[in-house]
């Protein structure tokens, strides 16, 4: 049984948040909420929210705080978050952290831990630009470090693999810049609140996962 169940995964793009969140969710039942995945699905579905988010997502900029805040607020209030959640990619700005606090107060939940995935720009850019993702099940592969068994095909479900448009070198660099400017101040915020756990985002996931599990138990 986990002692810490309401979690935020914080860190630059490509540091492994999504990969570890997925494993942790599969193994423990915590609900994985990736704001990036939600936006991509809304864009694909052509919804109102998707139309509003599109230009920000494709340029590597941030979707306005109010839009993200409303979306996360309603998502966290759903029943499947009652037994814990992993927020992957939210909050991403200081105002979002404030919105998040208010959302938690409103729905009577408390944040247990912020897991900060630390990695150098070199590693992040290498990973992002070689990342390929399954269209069907969302599993991540990497052309350099963890290629699929068969080119272009997901090992898990046989789905087609694609590269995210915002994983091009240019947009990945822009996203890192946005991260340092807008998101990295959250590290000190949560450290100051005694909620931060730092993990090595460069090491193999098979090392990070058990370390994290122990910290949550
Ligand atoms: P990700 O999959 O986390 O890399 O997110 C992909 C894109 O979705 C980001 O580059 C942003 O455009 C948008 N996005 C995801 N989460 C947020 C957030 N919390 N605040 C603003 N924009 C976000």
XYZ file of N, CA and C and ligand atoms in Angstrom:
674
model
N 0.842 -1.212 0.000
C 0.000 0.000 0.000
C 0.876 1.262 0.000
N 0.563 2.174 -0.871
C 1.348 3.408 -0.927
C 0.886 4.389 0.155
N 1.867 5.077 0.757
C 1.499 6.106 1.737
C 1.269 7.441 1.037
N 2.031 7.639 -0.055
C 1.898 8.904 -0.789
C 1.245 8.623 -2.128
N 0.079 9.214 -2.342
C -0.706 8.812 -3.515
C -1.152 9.973 -4.400
N -1.054 11.185 -3.863
C -1.427 12.341 -4.689
C -0.138 13.032 -5.111
N 0.234 12.808 -6.382
C 1.591 13.155 -6.800
C 1.626 14.109 -7.983
N 2.685 14.926 -7.990
C 3.001 15.735 -9.165
C 4.369 15.285 -9.675
N 4.468 15.068 -10.987
C 5.765 14.804 -11.615
C 6.218 16.085 -12.306
N 7.368 16.578 -11.867
C 7.877 17.853 -12.349
C 9.227 17.627 -13.026
N 9.498 18.414 -14.054
C 10.808 18.290 -14.698
C 10.714 18.674 -16.154
N 11.857 18.834 -16.802
C 11.869 19.256 -18.199
C 11.305 18.178 -19.124
N 10.916 18.575 -20.343
C 10.458 17.565 -21.306
C 11.577 16.583 -21.610
N 11.232 15.301 -21.656
C 12.236 14.286 -21.986
C 12.957 13.704 -20.780
N 12.560 14.115 -19.564
C 13.279 13.631 -18.374
C 12.743 12.291 -17.876
N 11.676 11.800 -18.506
C 11.173 10.474 -18.127
C 9.911 10.492 -17.286
N 9.298 11.645 -17.117
C 8.088 11.740 -16.277
C 6.989 10.813 -16.782
N 6.722 10.906 -18.080
C 5.627 10.122 -18.663
C 5.893 8.631 -18.585
N 7.138 8.254 -18.838
C 7.497 6.826 -18.826
C 7.310 6.238 -17.427
N 7.837 6.934 -16.426
C 7.725 6.411 -15.056
C 6.268 6.490 -14.581
N 5.565 7.558 -14.974
C 4.159 7.699 -14.557
C 3.338 6.521 -15.079
N 3.643 6.137 -16.288
C 2.906 5.041 -16.907
C 3.146 3.722 -16.162
N 4.413 3.465 -15.833
C 4.727 2.227 -15.099
C 4.059 2.253 -13.721
N 4.212 3.383 -13.026
C 3.647 3.502 -11.678
C 2.120 3.337 -11.710
N 1.506 3.908 -12.710
C 0.055 3.805 -12.826
C -0.368 2.355 -13.104
N 0.329 1.698 -14.022
C 0.012 0.294 -14.342
C 0.168 -0.600 -13.120
N 1.233 -0.335 -12.335
C 1.542 -1.241 -11.225
C 0.730 -0.963 -9.965
N 0.328 0.297 -9.775
C -0.313 0.635 -8.490
C -1.756 1.090 -8.632
N -2.176 1.398 -9.854
C -3.557 1.853 -10.046
C -3.746 3.356 -9.860
N -2.678 4.090 -9.512
C -2.822 5.549 -9.441
C -3.218 6.052 -10.835
N -4.084 7.046 -10.880
C -4.537 7.551 -12.178
C -3.516 8.520 -12.773
N -3.070 8.201 -13.982
C -2.068 9.024 -14.666
C -2.773 10.107 -15.462
N -2.478 11.351 -15.133
C -3.075 12.472 -15.873
C -1.953 13.271 -16.536
N -1.818 13.109 -17.843
C -0.838 13.880 -18.597
C -1.576 15.010 -19.309
N -1.290 16.242 -18.892
C -1.999 17.373 -19.519
C -1.632 17.463 -21.009
N -0.390 17.121 -21.347
C 0.018 17.117 -22.758
C -0.805 16.115 -23.559
N -0.990 14.901 -23.018
C -1.792 13.877 -23.709
C -3.225 14.363 -23.877
N -3.756 15.009 -22.836
C -5.147 15.491 -22.923
C -5.253 16.535 -24.030
N -4.305 17.465 -24.068
C -4.362 18.478 -25.134
C -4.236 17.845 -26.518
N -3.310 16.896 -26.667
C -3.155 16.253 -27.986
C -4.448 15.552 -28.407
N -5.120 14.900 -27.444
C -6.379 14.210 -27.778
C -7.467 15.224 -28.150
N -7.516 16.334 -27.417
C -8.535 17.361 -27.711
C -8.283 17.975 -29.092
N -7.003 18.171 -29.419
C -6.667 18.749 -30.731
C -7.080 17.776 -31.832
N -6.742 16.512 -31.621
C -7.083 15.484 -32.610
C -8.601 15.395 -32.796
N -9.326 15.524 -31.699
C -10.783 15.417 -31.749
C -11.458 16.690 -32.261
N -10.662 17.753 -32.454
C -11.222 19.006 -32.971
C -12.196 19.683 -32.019
N -12.043 19.467 -30.715
C -12.966 20.073 -29.739
C -12.655 21.565 -29.576
N -13.534 22.249 -28.847
C -13.322 23.682 -28.584
C -11.997 23.899 -27.867
N -11.774 23.070 -26.826
C -10.522 23.193 -26.071
C -9.318 22.922 -26.974
N -9.468 21.917 -27.830
C -8.387 21.571 -28.754
C -8.056 22.728 -29.685
N -9.104 23.400 -30.162
C -8.881 24.534 -31.081
C -8.141 25.655 -30.365
N -8.513 25.866 -29.095
C -7.857 26.941 -28.333
C -6.406 26.594 -28.020
N -6.140 25.294 -27.822
C -4.796 24.877 -27.375
C -3.808 24.708 -28.530
N -4.338 24.482 -29.728
C -3.502 24.040 -30.852
C -2.249 24.877 -31.103
N -2.445 26.196 -31.213
C -1.290 27.024 -31.601
C -0.189 26.978 -30.534
N -0.586 26.892 -29.264
C 0.418 26.853 -28.189
C 1.178 25.532 -28.226
N 0.440 24.448 -28.367
C 1.065 23.118 -28.339
C 2.017 22.948 -29.527
N 1.590 23.386 -30.704
C 2.453 23.138 -31.864
C 3.704 24.008 -31.849
N 3.630 25.159 -31.195
C 4.828 26.015 -31.167
C 5.727 25.712 -29.963
N 5.258 24.853 -29.065
C 6.056 24.549 -27.867
C 5.844 25.559 -26.758
N 4.857 26.450 -26.941
C 4.526 27.411 -25.881
C 3.567 26.794 -24.878
N 3.176 27.573 -23.880
C 2.265 27.042 -22.868
C 0.837 27.498 -23.127
N -0.086 26.586 -22.970
C -1.509 26.894 -23.047
C -1.831 27.814 -21.853
N -2.675 28.836 -22.038
C -2.954 29.768 -20.938
C -3.410 29.074 -19.645
N -2.956 29.647 -18.537
C -3.178 29.032 -17.222
C -4.642 28.709 -16.929
N -5.559 29.630 -17.273
C -6.979 29.409 -16.921
C -7.516 28.163 -17.622
N -7.142 28.026 -18.888
C -7.636 26.867 -19.653
C -7.162 25.559 -19.016
N -5.867 25.540 -18.680
C -5.303 24.323 -18.088
C -5.911 24.081 -16.712
N -6.049 25.154 -15.961
C -6.569 25.038 -14.586
C -7.968 24.448 -14.581
N -8.843 24.946 -15.464
C -10.224 24.439 -15.519
C -10.233 22.958 -15.882
N -9.384 22.645 -16.871
C -9.350 21.266 -17.346
C -8.887 20.313 -16.223
N -7.816 20.700 -15.537
C -7.288 19.829 -14.478
C -8.267 19.763 -13.306
N -8.908 20.900 -13.017
C -9.876 20.926 -11.916
C -10.975 19.902 -12.129
N -11.529 19.863 -13.340
C -12.627 18.906 -13.550
C -12.100 17.475 -13.627
N -10.881 17.326 -14.123
C -10.318 15.956 -14.216
C -10.068 15.369 -12.820
N -9.531 16.195 -11.922
C -9.195 15.696 -10.577
C -10.431 15.388 -9.740
N -11.551 16.009 -10.108
C -12.778 15.777 -9.332
C -13.436 14.450 -9.705
N -12.937 13.797 -10.758
C -13.556 12.528 -11.184
C -13.247 11.397 -10.195
N -14.124 10.405 -10.198
C -14.018 9.293 -9.238
C -12.692 8.545 -9.311
N -12.140 8.417 -10.524
C -10.923 7.598 -10.649
C -9.699 8.253 -10.001
N -9.854 9.479 -9.504
C -8.730 10.129 -8.802
C -8.855 9.989 -7.291
N -9.950 9.359 -6.846
C -10.198 9.271 -5.409
C -9.077 8.538 -4.684
N -8.482 7.540 -5.337
C -7.440 6.743 -4.683
C -6.045 7.151 -5.104
N -5.910 8.349 -5.607
C -4.581 8.854 -5.935
C -4.391 9.142 -7.402
N -3.495 10.094 -7.677
C -3.251 10.509 -9.059
C -1.788 10.893 -9.256
N -1.375 10.819 -10.505
C -0.050 11.314 -10.888
C -0.280 12.413 -11.910
N -0.017 13.638 -11.533
C -0.139 14.743 -12.486
C 1.189 14.889 -13.213
N 1.143 14.635 -14.506
C 2.367 14.624 -15.314
C 2.292 15.824 -16.270
N 3.038 16.887 -15.918
C 3.020 18.072 -16.793
C 2.161 19.210 -16.258
N 1.703 19.117 -15.040
C 0.946 20.183 -14.380
C 1.261 20.134 -12.886
N 1.424 21.256 -12.209
C 1.471 22.608 -12.714
C 2.792 22.919 -13.426
N 2.754 23.929 -14.288
C 3.921 24.268 -15.100
C 4.313 25.730 -14.980
N 3.535 26.478 -14.195
C 3.876 27.883 -13.940
C 3.507 28.168 -12.481
N 4.039 29.282 -11.943
C 3.680 29.633 -10.564
C 2.169 29.894 -10.433
N 1.543 30.644 -11.372
C 0.077 30.798 -11.251
C -0.663 29.460 -11.291
N -0.177 28.512 -12.090
C -0.838 27.190 -12.106
C -0.706 26.497 -10.750
N 0.428 26.706 -10.076
C 0.604 26.091 -8.749
C -0.427 26.654 -7.784
N -0.726 27.937 -7.920
C -1.719 28.595 -7.076
C -3.122 28.044 -7.403
N -3.403 27.950 -8.708
C -4.701 27.397 -9.134
C -4.856 25.970 -8.584
N -3.769 25.208 -8.671
C -3.762 23.806 -8.217
C -4.098 23.728 -6.726
N -3.477 24.616 -5.956
C -3.731 24.649 -4.513
C -5.221 24.878 -4.247
N -5.799 25.824 -4.973
C -7.226 26.132 -4.785
C -8.113 24.961 -5.195
N -7.716 24.303 -6.308
C -8.487 23.136 -6.766
C -8.462 22.060 -5.674
N -7.282 21.796 -5.125
C -7.168 20.747 -4.099
C -8.003 21.097 -2.874
N -7.946 22.360 -2.455
C -8.750 22.797 -1.304
C -10.227 22.557 -1.570
N -10.626 22.914 -2.779
C -12.052 22.830 -3.136
C -12.545 21.384 -3.111
N -11.699 20.455 -3.579
C -12.177 19.073 -3.638
C -11.699 18.257 -2.422
N -11.090 18.955 -1.465
C -10.719 18.304 -0.201
C -9.596 17.287 -0.330
N -8.620 17.575 -1.195
C -7.469 16.672 -1.325
C -6.200 17.421 -0.947
N -5.131 16.614 -0.712
C -3.862 17.249 -0.362
C -2.759 16.637 -1.212
N -1.805 17.482 -1.589
C -0.672 17.012 -2.383
C 0.316 16.304 -1.452
N 0.710 15.067 -1.814
C 1.626 14.305 -0.951
C 3.087 14.482 -1.334
N 3.387 14.551 -2.635
C 4.795 14.604 -3.040
C 4.939 15.163 -4.461
N 6.013 15.923 -4.645
C 6.373 16.393 -5.983
C 7.678 15.704 -6.360
N 7.633 14.917 -7.406
C 8.829 14.184 -7.833
C 9.489 14.977 -8.959
N 10.707 15.432 -8.687
C 11.421 16.269 -9.656
C 12.440 15.414 -10.416
N 12.241 15.288 -11.713
C 13.131 14.505 -12.577
C 14.193 15.430 -13.142
N 15.434 15.197 -12.728
C 16.503 16.100 -13.136
C 17.336 15.482 -14.261
N 17.609 16.267 -15.324
C 18.459 15.754 -16.416
C 19.080 16.933 -17.160
N 20.227 16.694 -17.776
C 20.932 17.779 -18.470
C 20.337 18.014 -19.861
N 20.555 19.208 -20.382
C 20.004 19.557 -21.706
C 20.478 18.597 -22.793
N 21.738 18.216 -22.718
C 22.295 17.302 -23.728
C 21.462 16.030 -23.842
N 21.246 15.428 -22.692
C 20.481 14.179 -22.649
C 19.039 14.424 -23.099
N 18.450 15.523 -22.633
C 17.045 15.813 -22.960
C 16.849 15.972 -24.465
N 17.741 16.740 -25.095
C 17.581 16.983 -26.533
C 17.802 15.709 -27.334
N 18.772 14.914 -26.895
C 19.012 13.638 -27.587
C 17.772 12.758 -27.494
N 17.211 12.701 -26.282
C 16.033 11.848 -26.091
C 14.832 12.363 -26.860
N 14.572 13.666 -26.767
C 13.353 14.211 -27.379
C 13.361 14.030 -28.889
N 14.509 14.311 -29.506
C 14.527 14.297 -30.973
C 14.532 12.869 -31.531
N 14.813 11.883 -30.675
C 14.794 10.488 -31.144
C 13.578 9.731 -30.608
N 12.681 10.462 -29.944
C 11.528 9.812 -29.325
C 10.479 9.459 -30.372
N 9.928 8.252 -30.280
C 8.800 7.866 -31.128
C 7.734 7.230 -30.233
N 6.481 7.482 -30.601
C 5.375 7.143 -29.697
C 4.321 6.341 -30.455
N 3.713 5.403 -29.734
C 2.668 4.595 -30.374
C 1.365 5.401 -30.491
N 0.831 5.447 -31.698
C -0.419 6.172 -31.957
C -1.577 5.557 -31.201
N -1.470 4.233 -30.990
C -2.590 3.509 -30.418
C -2.576 3.494 -28.890
N -1.432 3.081 -28.300
C -1.430 2.918 -26.838
C -0.575 3.960 -26.115
N 0.125 4.786 -26.871
C 0.880 5.876 -26.236
C 2.249 5.475 -25.682
N 2.645 4.215 -25.842
C 3.942 3.781 -25.321
C 5.075 4.516 -26.045
N 6.096 4.900 -25.255
C 7.237 5.631 -25.832
C 8.383 4.700 -26.183
N 9.013 4.954 -27.310
C 10.261 4.279 -27.682
C 11.274 5.360 -28.009
N 12.511 4.951 -28.211
C 13.532 5.908 -28.605
C 14.423 5.254 -29.648
N 14.572 5.948 -30.787
C 15.335 5.359 -31.894
C 16.749 5.007 -31.481
N 17.308 5.774 -30.525
C 18.698 5.529 -30.115
C 18.808 4.591 -28.920
N 17.984 4.840 -27.899
C 18.212 4.142 -26.621
C 17.292 2.951 -26.379
N 16.081 3.008 -26.910
C 15.172 1.864 -26.687
C 14.295 1.678 -27.922
N 14.910 1.237 -29.033
C 14.158 1.085 -30.277
C 13.151 -0.061 -30.192
N 12.084 0.030 -30.986
C 11.135 -1.082 -31.029
C 11.785 -2.285 -31.716
N 11.229 -3.468 -31.480
C 11.806 -4.674 -32.097
C 11.676 -4.588 -33.621
N 10.503 -4.096 -34.047
C 10.293 -3.941 -35.487
C 10.121 -2.450 -35.795
N 10.843 -2.000 -36.810
C 10.825 -0.588 -37.186
C 9.412 -0.021 -37.343
N 9.119 1.056 -36.622
C 7.848 1.746 -36.828
C 6.634 1.064 -36.222
N 6.854 -0.047 -35.485
C 5.714 -0.799 -34.944
C 5.860 -0.969 -33.419
N 4.777 -0.727 -32.697
C 4.805 -0.828 -31.233
C 4.951 -2.286 -30.778
N 5.915 -2.538 -29.873
C 6.134 -3.886 -29.335
C 4.906 -4.398 -28.595
N 4.218 -3.465 -27.943
C 3.144 -3.841 -27.030
C 1.843 -4.178 -27.766
N 1.431 -3.282 -28.676
C 0.088 -3.451 -29.260
C 0.102 -3.511 -30.787
N 1.282 -3.377 -31.406
C 1.351 -3.445 -32.869
C 0.960 -2.152 -33.565
N 0.668 -1.099 -32.757
C 0.270 0.201 -33.330
C 1.418 0.866 -34.081
N 1.047 1.890 -34.848
C 2.050 2.616 -35.643
C 2.780 3.634 -34.755
N 4.095 3.749 -34.958
C 4.875 4.704 -34.164
C 5.044 6.013 -34.942
N 4.991 7.125 -34.214
C 5.153 8.433 -34.881
C 6.020 9.350 -34.021
N 6.517 10.406 -34.661
C 7.281 11.387 -33.894
C 6.393 12.601 -33.633
N 6.377 13.082 -32.398
C 5.595 14.270 -32.088
C 6.166 15.464 -32.848
N 5.287 16.293 -33.423
C 5.760 17.447 -34.202
C 6.606 18.373 -33.325
N 6.243 18.468 -32.035
C 7.008 19.378 -31.165
C 8.283 18.733 -30.620
N 8.637 17.552 -31.102
C 9.924 16.930 -30.752
C 11.003 17.230 -31.805
N 10.716 18.122 -32.761
C 11.781 18.541 -33.688
C 12.828 19.304 -32.866
N 14.060 19.341 -33.358
C 15.141 19.963 -32.572
C 14.792 21.404 -32.192
N 14.286 22.146 -33.174
C 14.000 23.562 -32.936
C 12.930 23.751 -31.855
N 11.824 23.022 -31.995
C 10.742 23.182 -31.019
C 11.125 22.592 -29.667
N 11.906 21.521 -29.671
C 12.353 20.941 -28.397
C 13.218 21.963 -27.641
N 14.055 22.702 -28.363
C 14.887 23.731 -27.716
C 13.999 24.837 -27.137
N 12.983 25.223 -27.898
C 12.046 26.246 -27.403
C 11.339 25.753 -26.138
N 10.958 24.491 -26.138
C 10.237 23.958 -24.975
C 11.138 23.952 -23.738
N 12.414 23.666 -23.963
C 13.348 23.697 -22.819
C 13.475 25.116 -22.276
N 13.527 26.076 -23.191
C 13.624 27.471 -22.749
C 12.408 27.863 -21.913
N 11.234 27.462 -22.417
C 9.993 27.745 -21.690
C 10.042 27.072 -20.310
N 10.562 25.853 -20.293
C 10.658 25.128 -19.014
C 11.504 25.914 -18.008
N 12.694 26.359 -18.447
C 13.578 27.051 -17.492
C 12.948 28.346 -16.989
N 12.282 29.042 -17.906
C 11.716 30.340 -17.525
C 10.457 30.174 -16.662
N 9.548 29.334 -17.102
C 8.218 29.290 -16.469
C 8.063 28.201 -15.401
N 8.699 27.047 -15.640
C 8.404 25.889 -14.780
C 9.448 25.673 -13.687
N 10.716 25.940 -13.999
C 11.751 25.593 -13.007
C 11.584 26.317 -11.656
N 10.957 27.530 -11.598
C 10.747 28.134 -10.272
C 9.910 27.260 -9.323
N 9.171 26.304 -9.881
C 8.349 25.441 -9.027
C 9.211 24.506 -8.172
N 10.439 24.267 -8.630
C 11.336 23.378 -7.862
C 11.555 23.986 -6.470
N 11.919 25.276 -6.445
C 12.159 25.926 -5.149
C 10.884 26.080 -4.335
N 9.798 26.341 -5.045
C 8.519 26.487 -4.339
C 8.211 25.216 -3.532
N 8.270 24.064 -4.213
C 7.886 22.817 -3.539
C 8.980 22.324 -2.589
N 10.229 22.671 -2.904
C 11.298 22.319 -1.961
C 11.044 23.051 -0.646
N 10.687 24.339 -0.773
C 10.400 25.167 0.412
C 9.241 24.611 1.222
N 8.318 23.948 0.571
C 7.162 23.377 1.285
C 7.458 21.969 1.806
N 8.700 21.514 1.582
C 9.100 20.188 2.077
C 8.459 19.051 1.306
N 8.060 19.312 0.064
C 7.326 18.288 -0.695
C 8.151 17.673 -1.814
N 9.396 18.160 -2.003
C 10.144 17.769 -3.206
C 10.999 16.521 -3.004
N 10.896 15.602 -3.944
C 11.817 14.462 -4.008
C 12.538 14.549 -5.349
N 13.877 14.603 -5.294
C 14.626 14.707 -6.552
C 15.045 13.318 -7.011
N 14.797 13.004 -8.280
C 15.274 11.724 -8.816
C 16.138 11.990 -10.043
N 17.011 11.036 -10.334
C 17.933 11.176 -11.453
C 17.210 10.769 -12.742
N 16.852 11.774 -13.543
C 16.111 11.500 -14.775
C 16.993 10.957 -15.889
N 18.299 10.881 -15.641
C 19.197 10.381 -16.694
C 19.412 8.874 -16.579
N 19.211 8.365 -15.384
C 19.497 6.934 -15.211
C 18.365 6.074 -15.785
N 18.640 4.790 -15.898
C 17.672 3.867 -16.473
C 16.386 3.833 -15.636
N 15.256 3.716 -16.347
C 13.967 3.694 -15.629
C 13.860 2.518 -14.663
N 14.569 1.430 -14.960
C 14.501 0.267 -14.097
C 15.194 0.516 -12.760
N 15.992 1.587 -12.686
C 16.603 1.979 -11.412
C 15.716 3.012 -10.714
N 15.199 3.932 -11.517
C 14.396 5.017 -10.939
C 13.105 4.480 -10.326
N 12.462 3.557 -11.030
C 11.144 3.117 -10.580
C 11.164 2.514 -9.159
N 12.056 1.531 -8.869
C 12.044 0.991 -7.504
C 12.412 2.020 -6.436
N 13.304 2.951 -6.789
C 13.661 4.005 -5.823
C 12.436 4.839 -5.478
N 11.684 5.156 -6.524
C 10.496 5.985 -6.322
C 9.448 5.230 -5.499
N 9.263 3.970 -5.855
C 8.272 3.159 -5.159
C 8.570 3.120 -3.653
N 9.850 2.989 -3.335
C 10.234 2.954 -1.923
C 9.892 4.283 -1.230
N 10.150 5.381 -1.956
C 9.880 6.699 -1.365
C 8.383 6.934 -1.148
N 7.570 6.232 -1.908
C 6.117 6.421 -1.782
C 5.500 5.474 -0.757
N 6.267 4.457 -0.355
C 5.691 3.393 0.474
C 5.783 3.702 1.971
P 3.944 17.563 -22.766
O 3.330 16.360 -23.399
O 3.859 17.567 -21.265
O 5.346 17.820 -23.254
O 3.068 18.813 -23.247
C 2.939 19.141 -24.604
C 2.416 20.553 -24.751
O 1.109 20.680 -24.157
C 3.243 21.627 -24.065
O 4.359 22.030 -24.832
C 2.198 22.735 -23.901
O 1.963 23.392 -25.125
C 0.945 21.955 -23.548
N 0.831 21.761 -22.085
C 0.856 20.589 -21.421
N 0.715 20.789 -20.102
C 0.593 22.135 -19.930
C 0.440 22.974 -18.797
N 0.386 22.482 -17.565
N 0.370 24.309 -19.019
C 0.401 24.833 -20.256
N 0.575 24.098 -21.364
C 0.661 22.760 -21.208
